[in-house]
Amino acid sequence: MTKKQNLRIIPLGGLEEIGRNMMILEYGDDIIIIDMGLQFPEEDMPGIDYIIPNTAYLKDKKEKIKGIIITHGHYDHIGAVPHSMARLGNPPIYTTPLTRGIILRRQEDFPKAPKLNIHQINKDDKIKLGCFEIEFFHVNHNIPDGVGLAIKTPVGIIVHSGDFKFDHSPIGDEPADISRITQIANQGVLILMSDSTNAEKPGHSISEKDIQDNIEIIFKEAPGRIIIATFASLISRIQEVINLAEKHNRKVAVDGYSMRMNVEITKKMGYLKAKRGTLIRIKDINDYPAQKIVVLCTGAQGEGNAVLMRIINQEHRYVRIQKGDAVVFSSSVVPGNERSVQGLKDVLWKQGARVYHYQMMDIHAGGHGQVEDLKMMINLIRPKFFLPIHGNYYMLKLHGEIAESVGIPSKNVMVATNGNVILLNQNSIKLDREKVPANYVMVDGLGVGDVGQIVLRDRQAMAKDGMLVIITVINSKTGKVIGEPDIISRGFVYLRESKELLSQTRKKTKEIINQTASSEHTVNLNYVKENIRDKIGQLLYTKTQRRPMVLPVIIEI
Ligand SMILES: [Zn+2]
């Protein structure tokens, strides 16, 4: 007998944020990975498209990786696939049909990414990857084909909930498979890892059937067009709108790149059902009377480039707000976007629309279980240990308390953070002293990871206080300044009205260069530049209380 080994559970993302979910399970020479998502950047990360998990820990463990399992098709679970697969040696991916379709469609946007080896699983399948044996169970979420995982490992059974809620009357989906979950639980589950996104919200999540009933009230009273903005990924909501449009004899025009793409895939694969002729092209909406039209679009968060914003700004090619329009925000407001959404509502009312919002009536349900759903999952599974996943730290903490409230002893609840190495065996759960890298990897255009903290800090400085370029010509023999330094500024001060400040800056620049040059006869350009950056920076700050980015350019002739 070899020494008893621990299973190593390593979250690379998703435990301190909502997004970039990725988790490693490692035992001996076998590794499997659950999900590979991205996170959308914060407001203070200009120019960053998104953030992906750091896979440095896996760099020299490529041969150990037996496979990747993806729980569902949301970008915070699949989004890093095009960026990370090459670095991981392109191991096989296992997932449900719709998720597979979405991953493959997205991969087409990244022609340089490797061709994926992606296997379709059905909910009743059992797959073996190294020492791990994986089974699946159906859960509800706001995209179809989401699964939870039951993984047999050498230390015991692990259950991973995926993103889930319990919906007993879902739209375009089956209820979560509670009998299957019970069956798994009856084999004795060592640890449950469960979705914490809504751990702060009391009660049960609202059923999609109720949402559809509430949206129907708007269909009954709207005299003109109905324009519904929601998240592109909310396939169940899109289905509800199509159902209602068919019932009330309206046509649906879908607009927005990501939403059209999702509708195309889900319809082709049979997940989204629409009668022939229900869906029309956005450019044809003016061929129908207003009361026959529904526009389904992106932009419920006030995102600058989304369809709703273009309509409001009168930049949309085919749609202008007109009197009698009903505009429905069928989504929650992501924290931080409240002000822009309020502004949108004002403008819409001014342009003649009636605005419906989730605060007025239940026209949106999240995709994640609330407190009572979370308790139900724990009660069904009855695990020995509990690890809250998917959420900010405080959500994980609250979820831990929920677990204790239904009888999991507090010593068996592990609240961990990204990069922790959780050591698990039949009898104990603890954190290793080691931590693995889990810091942000930023994707900027086509570059991955080449934008680090420094570049980001520069961008923040430029976005906040602008920049100032100082171009100086010097004599390469004497190191002395020739003529006057040239100054270019963007986003800092209006140069024509700042003559005094400019002449001081020029004077100071000349002083700095001439001083550093006279001490030795050879000029250390880097040293001079650093001096200019520091001292001009200080000067500008004392005069203006701003810290623009200072870029010294020195030309030797
Ligand atoms: Zn999700």
Coordinates of C-alpha atoms and ligand atoms in Angstrom, one line a residue:
M1 CA 0.0 0.0 0.0
T2 CA 1.3 3.4 -0.9
K3 CA 0.8 6.3 1.4
K4 CA -2.8 7.6 1.5
Q5 CA -3.1 10.4 -1.0
N6 CA -5.2 13.5 -0.9
L7 CA -7.4 14.7 -3.7
R8 CA -6.2 18.2 -4.6
I9 CA -9.0 20.6 -5.5
I10 CA -7.6 23.8 -7.0
P11 CA -9.9 26.7 -8.1
L12 CA -8.2 28.9 -10.6
G13 CA -11.1 31.3 -10.9
G14 CA -14.7 31.8 -9.9
L15 CA -14.2 31.9 -6.1
E16 CA -13.7 35.6 -5.7
E17 CA -15.8 36.8 -8.5
I18 CA -18.7 36.0 -10.7
G19 CA -16.9 34.8 -13.8
R20 CA -13.8 33.0 -15.1
N21 CA -14.8 29.8 -13.5
M22 CA -12.2 27.0 -13.7
M23 CA -11.4 24.3 -11.3
I24 CA -8.7 21.6 -11.2
L25 CA -9.1 18.2 -9.6
E26 CA -5.8 16.4 -9.3
Y27 CA -5.0 12.9 -7.9
G28 CA -1.7 11.2 -8.5
D29 CA -1.0 11.5 -12.2
D30 CA -4.5 12.4 -13.2
I31 CA -6.0 15.9 -13.6
I32 CA -9.4 16.9 -14.8
I33 CA -10.6 20.4 -15.3
I34 CA -14.1 21.7 -14.8
D35 CA -15.1 24.7 -16.9
M36 CA -12.9 27.3 -18.5
G37 CA -14.6 30.7 -18.4
L38 CA -13.8 34.4 -18.8
Q39 CA -14.7 37.4 -16.8
F40 CA -15.8 40.7 -18.2
P41 CA -13.4 43.5 -17.1
E42 CA -14.1 46.1 -14.4
E43 CA -14.7 49.7 -15.3
D44 CA -11.1 50.6 -14.3
M45 CA -9.6 48.3 -16.9
P46 CA -9.7 50.4 -20.1
G47 CA -9.1 48.5 -23.4
I48 CA -9.3 45.1 -21.8
D49 CA -11.7 42.8 -23.5
Y50 CA -11.9 40.2 -20.8
I51 CA -10.0 38.3 -18.2
I52 CA -9.3 34.6 -18.2
P53 CA -7.9 32.2 -15.6
N54 CA -4.2 31.9 -15.0
T55 CA -3.1 28.4 -16.1
A56 CA 0.5 28.7 -15.1
Y57 CA 0.1 25.8 -12.6
L58 CA -0.7 23.4 -15.4
K59 CA 2.3 24.4 -17.6
D60 CA 4.4 21.3 -17.0
K61 CA 1.5 19.0 -16.2
K62 CA 0.0 18.8 -19.7
E63 CA 0.3 15.0 -19.9
K64 CA -1.6 14.6 -16.7
I65 CA -4.7 16.4 -18.0
K66 CA -7.2 13.7 -19.0
G67 CA -10.0 16.0 -20.0
I68 CA -12.1 19.1 -19.5
I69 CA -15.7 19.0 -18.6
I70 CA -17.9 22.0 -19.3
T71 CA -21.1 22.4 -17.3
H72 CA -23.0 24.8 -19.6
G73 CA -22.6 27.3 -22.5
H74 CA -22.3 30.6 -20.7
Y75 CA -19.2 32.7 -21.4
D76 CA -18.1 32.6 -17.8
H77 CA -17.8 28.8 -18.2
I78 CA -16.6 28.4 -21.8
G79 CA -15.0 31.8 -22.7
A80 CA -11.4 31.0 -22.1
V81 CA -11.5 27.9 -24.4
P82 CA -10.1 29.6 -27.5
H83 CA -7.3 31.3 -25.5
S84 CA -6.2 28.5 -23.2
M85 CA -6.5 25.2 -25.0
A86 CA -3.2 25.5 -27.0
R87 CA -1.3 26.1 -23.8
L88 CA -2.8 23.1 -22.1
G89 CA -1.9 20.8 -25.0
N90 CA -5.5 20.8 -26.4
P91 CA -6.9 18.0 -24.2
P92 CA -10.3 16.5 -25.0
I93 CA -13.4 18.4 -23.9
Y94 CA -16.6 16.7 -22.8
T95 CA -20.0 18.5 -22.7
T96 CA -23.7 18.4 -23.6
P97 CA -24.8 19.0 -27.2
L98 CA -25.9 22.7 -27.0
T99 CA -22.8 23.7 -25.0
R100 CA -20.7 21.9 -27.6
G101 CA -22.5 23.8 -30.4
I102 CA -21.8 27.1 -28.7
I103 CA -18.2 26.4 -28.1
L104 CA -17.6 25.3 -31.7
R105 CA -19.4 28.3 -33.1
R106 CA -17.4 30.7 -30.9
Q107 CA -14.1 28.9 -31.9
E108 CA -14.8 30.0 -35.5
D109 CA -14.2 33.6 -34.4
F110 CA -10.6 32.5 -33.5
P111 CA -9.1 31.0 -36.6
K112 CA -5.6 30.6 -35.0
A113 CA -6.9 28.6 -32.0
P114 CA -6.4 24.8 -32.3
K115 CA -9.0 22.5 -33.7
L116 CA -10.9 21.2 -30.7
N117 CA -11.3 17.6 -29.7
I118 CA -14.7 17.9 -28.3
H119 CA -17.0 15.0 -27.3
Q120 CA -20.7 15.2 -26.9
I121 CA -22.1 13.6 -23.7
N122 CA -25.7 12.8 -23.0
K123 CA -27.1 13.2 -19.5
D124 CA -27.1 9.5 -18.9
D125 CA -23.5 8.9 -19.9
K126 CA -20.7 7.8 -17.6
I127 CA -17.2 8.7 -18.7
K128 CA -13.9 7.6 -17.3
L129 CA -10.9 10.0 -17.3
G130 CA -7.9 8.5 -15.5
C131 CA -9.0 7.7 -12.0
F132 CA -12.1 9.9 -12.3
E133 CA -15.5 8.6 -13.3
I134 CA -18.0 11.3 -14.2
E135 CA -21.8 11.2 -14.3
F136 CA -24.1 14.0 -15.1
F137 CA -27.5 15.3 -13.8
H138 CA -29.8 17.8 -15.3
V139 CA -30.2 21.2 -13.6
N140 CA -32.2 24.3 -14.5
H141 CA -30.4 27.5 -15.4
N142 CA -31.3 30.2 -17.9
I143 CA -29.6 28.4 -20.8
P144 CA -30.7 24.9 -21.7
D145 CA -28.5 21.8 -21.4
G146 CA -26.8 22.7 -18.1
V147 CA -25.5 19.8 -16.0
G148 CA -24.2 19.2 -12.6
L149 CA -21.5 16.6 -12.1
A150 CA -21.1 13.6 -9.9
I151 CA -17.5 12.5 -9.9
K152 CA -16.2 9.3 -8.4
T153 CA -12.7 9.8 -7.2
P154 CA -10.4 7.6 -5.2
V155 CA -11.3 9.5 -2.0
G156 CA -15.1 9.6 -2.5
I157 CA -17.8 11.1 -4.6
I158 CA -17.7 14.8 -5.4
V159 CA -20.8 16.6 -6.6
H160 CA -20.4 19.9 -8.5
S161 CA -23.6 21.7 -9.0
G162 CA -22.7 23.8 -12.1
D163 CA -24.8 27.0 -12.2
F164 CA -28.2 25.9 -11.2
K165 CA -31.7 26.7 -9.9
F166 CA -34.7 24.5 -9.3
D167 CA -37.5 25.4 -11.6
H168 CA -40.6 23.1 -11.5
S169 CA -42.2 24.8 -14.5
P170 CA -39.4 25.9 -16.7
I171 CA -39.9 27.2 -20.3
G172 CA -38.3 25.2 -23.1
D173 CA -36.6 22.8 -20.6
E174 CA -37.3 20.0 -18.2
P175 CA -37.4 20.5 -14.4
A176 CA -34.1 19.7 -12.7
D177 CA -33.7 15.9 -12.3
I178 CA -34.3 15.6 -8.6
S179 CA -34.7 11.8 -8.6
R180 CA -31.3 11.4 -10.2
I181 CA -29.8 13.8 -7.6
T182 CA -31.3 11.7 -4.9
Q183 CA -29.9 8.5 -6.5
I184 CA -26.4 10.0 -6.5
A185 CA -26.9 11.2 -2.9
N186 CA -27.8 7.7 -1.8
Q187 CA -24.3 6.5 -2.8
G188 CA -22.9 8.8 -0.1
V189 CA -21.3 12.1 -1.2
L190 CA -18.1 13.2 0.3
I191 CA -18.2 16.9 -0.8
L192 CA -20.7 19.2 -2.5
M193 CA -19.4 22.2 -4.4
S194 CA -22.4 24.5 -5.0
D195 CA -23.2 27.7 -6.9
S196 CA -23.2 30.7 -4.5
T197 CA -24.2 33.5 -7.0
N198 CA -27.6 34.1 -5.3
A199 CA -26.7 33.2 -1.7
E200 CA -27.7 36.6 -0.6
K201 CA -31.3 36.4 -2.0
P202 CA -33.9 34.9 0.4
G203 CA -36.7 32.6 -0.8
H204 CA -37.0 30.5 -3.9
S205 CA -36.1 31.7 -7.4
I206 CA -39.1 32.7 -9.5
S207 CA -40.2 30.1 -12.1
E208 CA -39.8 31.0 -15.7
K209 CA -43.5 30.2 -16.2
D210 CA -44.3 33.1 -13.8
I211 CA -42.0 35.4 -15.8
Q212 CA -43.7 34.4 -19.0
D213 CA -47.1 35.1 -17.4
N214 CA -46.0 38.5 -16.2
I215 CA -44.5 39.5 -19.6
E216 CA -47.9 38.5 -21.1
I217 CA -49.5 41.3 -19.2
I218 CA -47.4 43.7 -21.3
F219 CA -48.4 41.8 -24.5
K220 CA -52.0 42.3 -23.5
E221 CA -51.8 46.1 -22.9
A222 CA -49.2 47.4 -25.3
P223 CA -50.9 49.4 -28.1
G224 CA -47.8 49.4 -30.4
R225 CA -44.5 47.6 -30.7
I226 CA -42.9 45.8 -27.9
I227 CA -39.1 46.1 -27.6
I228 CA -37.6 43.7 -25.2
A229 CA -34.0 44.1 -24.1
T230 CA -32.4 41.2 -22.2
F231 CA -29.1 39.3 -22.0
A232 CA -28.1 37.5 -25.2
S233 CA -27.5 34.3 -23.3
L234 CA -31.0 34.0 -21.7
I235 CA -32.3 31.4 -24.1
S236 CA -35.3 30.6 -21.9
R237 CA -36.3 34.3 -21.9
I238 CA -36.1 34.4 -25.7
Q239 CA -38.3 31.3 -25.8
E240 CA -40.9 32.9 -23.6
V241 CA -41.0 36.0 -25.9
I242 CA -41.4 33.8 -28.9
N243 CA -44.2 31.8 -27.2
L244 CA -46.1 35.0 -26.3
A245 CA -45.6 36.5 -29.8
E246 CA -47.1 33.4 -31.4
K247 CA -50.0 33.5 -29.0
H248 CA -50.7 37.2 -29.5
N249 CA -50.1 37.1 -33.2
R250 CA -46.9 39.2 -33.4
K251 CA -43.6 38.7 -35.4
V252 CA -40.3 38.7 -33.6
A253 CA -37.2 40.4 -35.0
V254 CA -34.0 39.5 -33.1
D255 CA -31.1 42.0 -33.2
G256 CA -27.6 42.1 -31.7
Y257 CA -24.7 39.9 -32.9
S258 CA -24.5 37.6 -29.9
M259 CA -28.2 37.3 -29.5
R260 CA -28.7 36.4 -33.2
M261 CA -25.9 33.9 -32.9
N262 CA -27.4 32.2 -29.9
V263 CA -30.9 32.1 -31.6
E264 CA -29.4 30.6 -34.7
I265 CA -27.5 27.9 -32.8
T266 CA -30.3 27.0 -30.4
K267 CA -32.9 27.0 -33.2
K268 CA -30.8 24.8 -35.5
M269 CA -30.2 22.3 -32.7
G270 CA -33.8 22.2 -31.7
Y271 CA -33.5 23.9 -28.3
L272 CA -35.4 27.0 -29.3
K273 CA -38.8 26.4 -30.9
A274 CA -40.4 29.0 -33.2
K275 CA -43.1 28.4 -35.8
R276 CA -42.2 29.1 -39.4
G277 CA -42.7 32.8 -40.1
T278 CA -42.5 34.0 -36.5
L279 CA -39.0 35.2 -36.7
I280 CA -38.4 38.0 -39.2
R281 CA -35.4 40.1 -40.1
I282 CA -35.0 43.4 -38.4
K283 CA -34.9 45.3 -41.7
D284 CA -38.4 44.0 -42.4
I285 CA -40.2 45.3 -39.3
N286 CA -41.6 48.3 -41.0
D287 CA -43.5 46.1 -43.4
Y288 CA -45.9 45.2 -40.5
P289 CA -48.2 47.3 -38.3
A290 CA -46.7 48.4 -35.0
Q291 CA -49.0 46.1 -32.9
K292 CA -47.7 43.1 -34.8
I293 CA -44.1 43.6 -33.9
V294 CA -41.7 42.5 -31.1
V295 CA -38.1 43.5 -31.2
L296 CA -35.9 41.3 -29.1
C297 CA -32.5 42.9 -28.5
T298 CA -29.4 43.3 -26.4
G299 CA -28.5 46.4 -24.3
A300 CA -30.6 46.0 -21.1
Q301 CA -27.5 47.2 -19.1
G302 CA -27.1 50.4 -21.0
E303 CA -24.0 49.0 -22.8
G304 CA -22.7 51.6 -25.2
N305 CA -22.5 49.5 -28.3
A306 CA -25.6 47.3 -27.8
V307 CA -28.7 47.5 -29.9
L308 CA -31.0 49.3 -27.4
M309 CA -28.4 52.1 -27.1
R310 CA -28.3 52.5 -30.9
I311 CA -32.1 52.7 -31.0
I312 CA -32.2 55.4 -28.3
N313 CA -29.4 57.4 -29.9
Q314 CA -31.2 57.3 -33.2
E315 CA -28.3 55.5 -34.8
H316 CA -30.1 52.2 -35.5
R317 CA -30.8 51.7 -39.2
Y318 CA -34.3 50.4 -38.9
V319 CA -35.7 51.2 -35.5
R320 CA -36.6 54.6 -33.9
I321 CA -38.6 54.9 -30.7
Q322 CA -42.1 56.0 -31.5
K323 CA -45.2 56.8 -29.5
G324 CA -46.9 53.7 -28.3
D325 CA -43.8 51.6 -28.0
A326 CA -43.4 49.5 -24.9
V327 CA -39.8 49.0 -23.9
V328 CA -39.1 46.1 -21.5
F329 CA -35.9 45.6 -19.5
S330 CA -36.1 41.9 -18.9
S331 CA -32.9 41.5 -16.9
S332 CA -31.4 42.4 -13.6
V333 CA -29.1 45.4 -13.5
V334 CA -25.5 44.5 -13.0
P335 CA -24.2 46.5 -10.0
G336 CA -22.4 49.6 -11.3
N337 CA -24.8 50.0 -14.3
E338 CA -27.7 51.5 -12.3
R339 CA -27.1 55.0 -13.4
S340 CA -26.8 54.4 -17.1
V341 CA -29.9 52.3 -17.0
Q342 CA -31.8 55.1 -15.2
G343 CA -30.6 57.5 -17.9
L344 CA -31.9 55.2 -20.6
K345 CA -35.3 55.1 -19.0
D346 CA -35.5 58.9 -18.9
V347 CA -34.7 59.2 -22.6
L348 CA -37.1 56.4 -23.6
W349 CA -40.0 58.1 -21.8
K350 CA -39.1 61.4 -23.4
Q351 CA -39.1 59.8 -26.8
G352 CA -42.6 58.5 -26.2
A353 CA -42.2 54.9 -25.0
R354 CA -43.6 53.3 -21.9
V355 CA -40.9 51.5 -20.0
Y356 CA -41.3 48.3 -18.0
H357 CA -38.6 47.3 -15.6
Y358 CA -38.1 44.3 -13.2
Q359 CA -38.6 46.6 -10.2
M360 CA -42.2 47.2 -11.4
M361 CA -43.1 43.6 -11.9
D362 CA -41.4 40.1 -12.0
I363 CA -40.3 40.2 -15.6
H364 CA -36.9 38.8 -14.9
A365 CA -35.6 35.8 -12.9
G366 CA -31.9 35.1 -12.4
G367 CA -30.5 31.7 -13.4
H368 CA -29.2 30.9 -9.9
G369 CA -30.8 29.3 -6.9
Q370 CA -31.7 31.5 -4.0
V371 CA -31.4 30.6 -0.3
E372 CA -34.2 28.1 -0.2
D373 CA -33.0 26.4 -3.5
L374 CA -29.5 26.2 -2.1
K375 CA -30.7 24.6 1.1
M376 CA -32.7 22.1 -1.0
M377 CA -29.6 21.1 -2.9
I378 CA -27.6 20.6 0.3
N379 CA -30.5 18.6 1.8
L380 CA -30.9 16.4 -1.2
I381 CA -27.1 15.7 -1.5
R382 CA -26.4 15.4 2.3
P383 CA -22.6 15.7 1.8
K384 CA -20.0 15.3 4.5
F385 CA -18.0 18.4 3.4
F386 CA -19.2 21.6 1.7
L387 CA -17.3 24.0 -0.6
P388 CA -19.2 27.0 -1.8
I389 CA -18.1 28.0 -5.4
H390 CA -19.1 30.6 -8.1
G391 CA -19.3 34.0 -6.4
N392 CA -17.6 36.8 -4.6
Y393 CA -16.0 36.0 -1.3
Y394 CA -19.0 37.3 0.7
M395 CA -21.4 35.1 -1.3
L396 CA -19.3 32.1 -0.5
K397 CA -19.3 33.0 3.2
L398 CA -23.0 33.4 3.2
H399 CA -23.5 30.1 1.4
G400 CA -21.2 28.5 4.0
E401 CA -23.6 29.8 6.7
I402 CA -26.6 28.4 4.8
A403 CA -24.9 25.0 4.8
E404 CA -24.4 25.2 8.6
S405 CA -28.0 26.2 9.0
V406 CA -29.1 22.9 7.5
G407 CA -26.7 20.8 9.5
I408 CA -23.3 20.7 7.9
P409 CA -20.8 21.1 10.9
S410 CA -18.9 24.3 10.5
K411 CA -15.5 22.5 10.6
N412 CA -16.7 20.7 7.4
V413 CA -17.4 23.9 5.5
M414 CA -14.5 25.2 3.5
V415 CA -14.6 28.7 2.2
A416 CA -11.6 29.0 -0.1
T417 CA -10.2 31.5 -2.6
N418 CA -8.8 31.3 -6.1
G419 CA -5.4 29.6 -6.1
N420 CA -5.9 27.7 -2.9
V421 CA -5.0 24.0 -2.9
I422 CA -7.7 22.2 -1.0
L423 CA -6.6 18.8 0.3
L424 CA -9.4 16.3 0.7
N425 CA -9.7 12.7 1.9
Q426 CA -12.4 10.6 3.5
N427 CA -11.8 12.1 6.9
S428 CA -10.6 15.7 6.5
I429 CA -10.5 18.8 4.4
K430 CA -7.8 21.4 4.7
L431 CA -5.9 24.0 2.8
D432 CA -2.3 23.3 1.7
R433 CA 0.2 26.0 2.6
E434 CA 1.1 26.2 -1.1
K435 CA -1.0 28.5 -3.3
V436 CA -0.9 28.4 -7.1
P437 CA -0.9 31.5 -9.4
A438 CA -4.5 32.7 -9.9
N439 CA -4.0 36.4 -10.8
Y440 CA -5.8 37.9 -13.7
V441 CA -4.7 37.2 -17.3
M442 CA -6.0 39.9 -19.4
V443 CA -7.0 39.5 -23.1
D444 CA -6.6 42.6 -25.1
G445 CA -7.7 42.4 -28.7
L446 CA -5.8 39.4 -29.9
G447 CA -3.0 39.4 -27.3
V448 CA -3.3 37.1 -24.3
G449 CA -1.5 37.9 -21.1
D450 CA 0.8 40.6 -22.6
V451 CA -1.1 43.3 -20.8
G452 CA 0.1 43.3 -17.3
Q453 CA -0.5 45.5 -14.3
I454 CA 2.0 48.1 -15.7
V455 CA 0.2 48.5 -19.0
L456 CA -3.1 48.7 -17.2
R457 CA -1.8 51.3 -14.8
D458 CA -0.7 53.4 -17.7
R459 CA -4.0 53.1 -19.3
Q460 CA -5.7 54.1 -16.1
A461 CA -3.5 57.1 -15.8
M462 CA -4.2 58.2 -19.3
A463 CA -7.9 57.7 -19.0
K464 CA -8.0 59.6 -15.8
D465 CA -5.6 62.5 -16.3
G466 CA -4.4 62.3 -19.9
M467 CA -0.9 62.3 -21.2
L468 CA 1.9 64.7 -22.0
V469 CA 4.7 64.0 -24.5
I470 CA 7.9 66.1 -24.2
I471 CA 10.2 65.9 -27.2
T472 CA 13.6 67.3 -26.7
V473 CA 16.5 67.5 -29.2
I474 CA 20.0 67.3 -27.7
N475 CA 23.5 67.6 -28.9
S476 CA 25.0 64.0 -28.7
K477 CA 28.5 65.3 -27.9
T478 CA 27.7 67.9 -25.2
G479 CA 24.4 66.5 -24.0
K480 CA 23.0 70.1 -24.1
V481 CA 19.5 70.9 -25.3
I482 CA 19.1 72.4 -28.7
G483 CA 16.2 74.8 -29.2
E484 CA 13.0 74.5 -27.1
P485 CA 11.4 71.2 -26.1
D486 CA 8.2 70.4 -28.0
I487 CA 5.1 69.5 -26.0
I488 CA 2.1 67.4 -27.1
S489 CA -0.8 66.7 -24.7
R490 CA -4.0 64.7 -24.9
G491 CA -6.7 64.7 -22.3
F492 CA -4.7 66.7 -19.9
V493 CA -5.0 70.5 -20.4
Y494 CA -6.0 72.7 -23.3
L495 CA -2.6 73.8 -24.4
R496 CA -3.5 77.2 -25.8
E497 CA -4.9 78.2 -22.5
S498 CA -2.0 76.9 -20.5
K499 CA 0.9 78.8 -22.0
E500 CA 2.4 79.6 -18.5
L501 CA 2.4 75.9 -17.5
L502 CA 3.9 74.9 -20.8
S503 CA 6.7 77.4 -20.6
Q504 CA 7.5 76.3 -17.0
T505 CA 7.5 72.7 -18.2
R506 CA 9.9 73.5 -21.1
K507 CA 12.2 75.4 -18.8
K508 CA 12.3 72.6 -16.2
T509 CA 12.9 70.0 -18.9
K510 CA 15.9 72.0 -20.2
E511 CA 17.2 72.4 -16.6
I512 CA 17.0 68.7 -15.9
I513 CA 18.7 67.6 -19.1
N514 CA 21.4 70.2 -18.9
Q515 CA 22.1 69.4 -15.2
T516 CA 22.3 65.6 -15.8
A517 CA 24.4 66.2 -18.9
S518 CA 27.0 68.4 -17.3
S519 CA 28.0 66.1 -14.5
E520 CA 29.4 63.5 -16.9
H521 CA 30.0 64.1 -20.6
T522 CA 28.3 60.9 -21.7
V523 CA 24.5 61.0 -21.4
N524 CA 22.6 58.2 -19.8
L525 CA 19.3 58.7 -21.6
N526 CA 17.3 56.4 -19.4
Y527 CA 18.4 58.2 -16.3
V528 CA 17.6 61.6 -17.9
K529 CA 14.1 60.3 -19.0
E530 CA 13.3 59.0 -15.6
N531 CA 14.3 62.3 -14.1
I532 CA 12.1 64.2 -16.5
R533 CA 9.2 61.8 -15.8
D534 CA 9.5 62.3 -12.0
K535 CA 10.2 66.0 -11.8
I536 CA 7.8 67.1 -14.5
G537 CA 5.2 64.9 -13.0
Q538 CA 5.7 66.6 -9.7
L539 CA 5.6 70.0 -11.3
L540 CA 2.4 69.3 -13.1
Y541 CA 0.8 67.9 -10.0
T542 CA 1.6 71.0 -7.9
K543 CA 0.2 73.2 -10.6
T544 CA -2.9 71.3 -11.6
Q545 CA -3.5 68.5 -9.0
R546 CA -3.5 66.1 -11.9
R547 CA -1.2 63.2 -12.7
P548 CA -1.0 62.9 -16.5
M549 CA 1.3 60.3 -17.9
V550 CA 4.5 61.9 -18.9
L551 CA 6.4 60.5 -21.9
P552 CA 9.8 62.0 -22.5
V553 CA 11.3 61.6 -25.9
I554 CA 14.9 62.6 -26.5
I555 CA 16.4 62.8 -29.9
E556 CA 20.2 63.0 -30.2
I557 CA 21.7 64.8 -33.2
Ligands
ZN1 ZN -24.3 30.3 -16.1

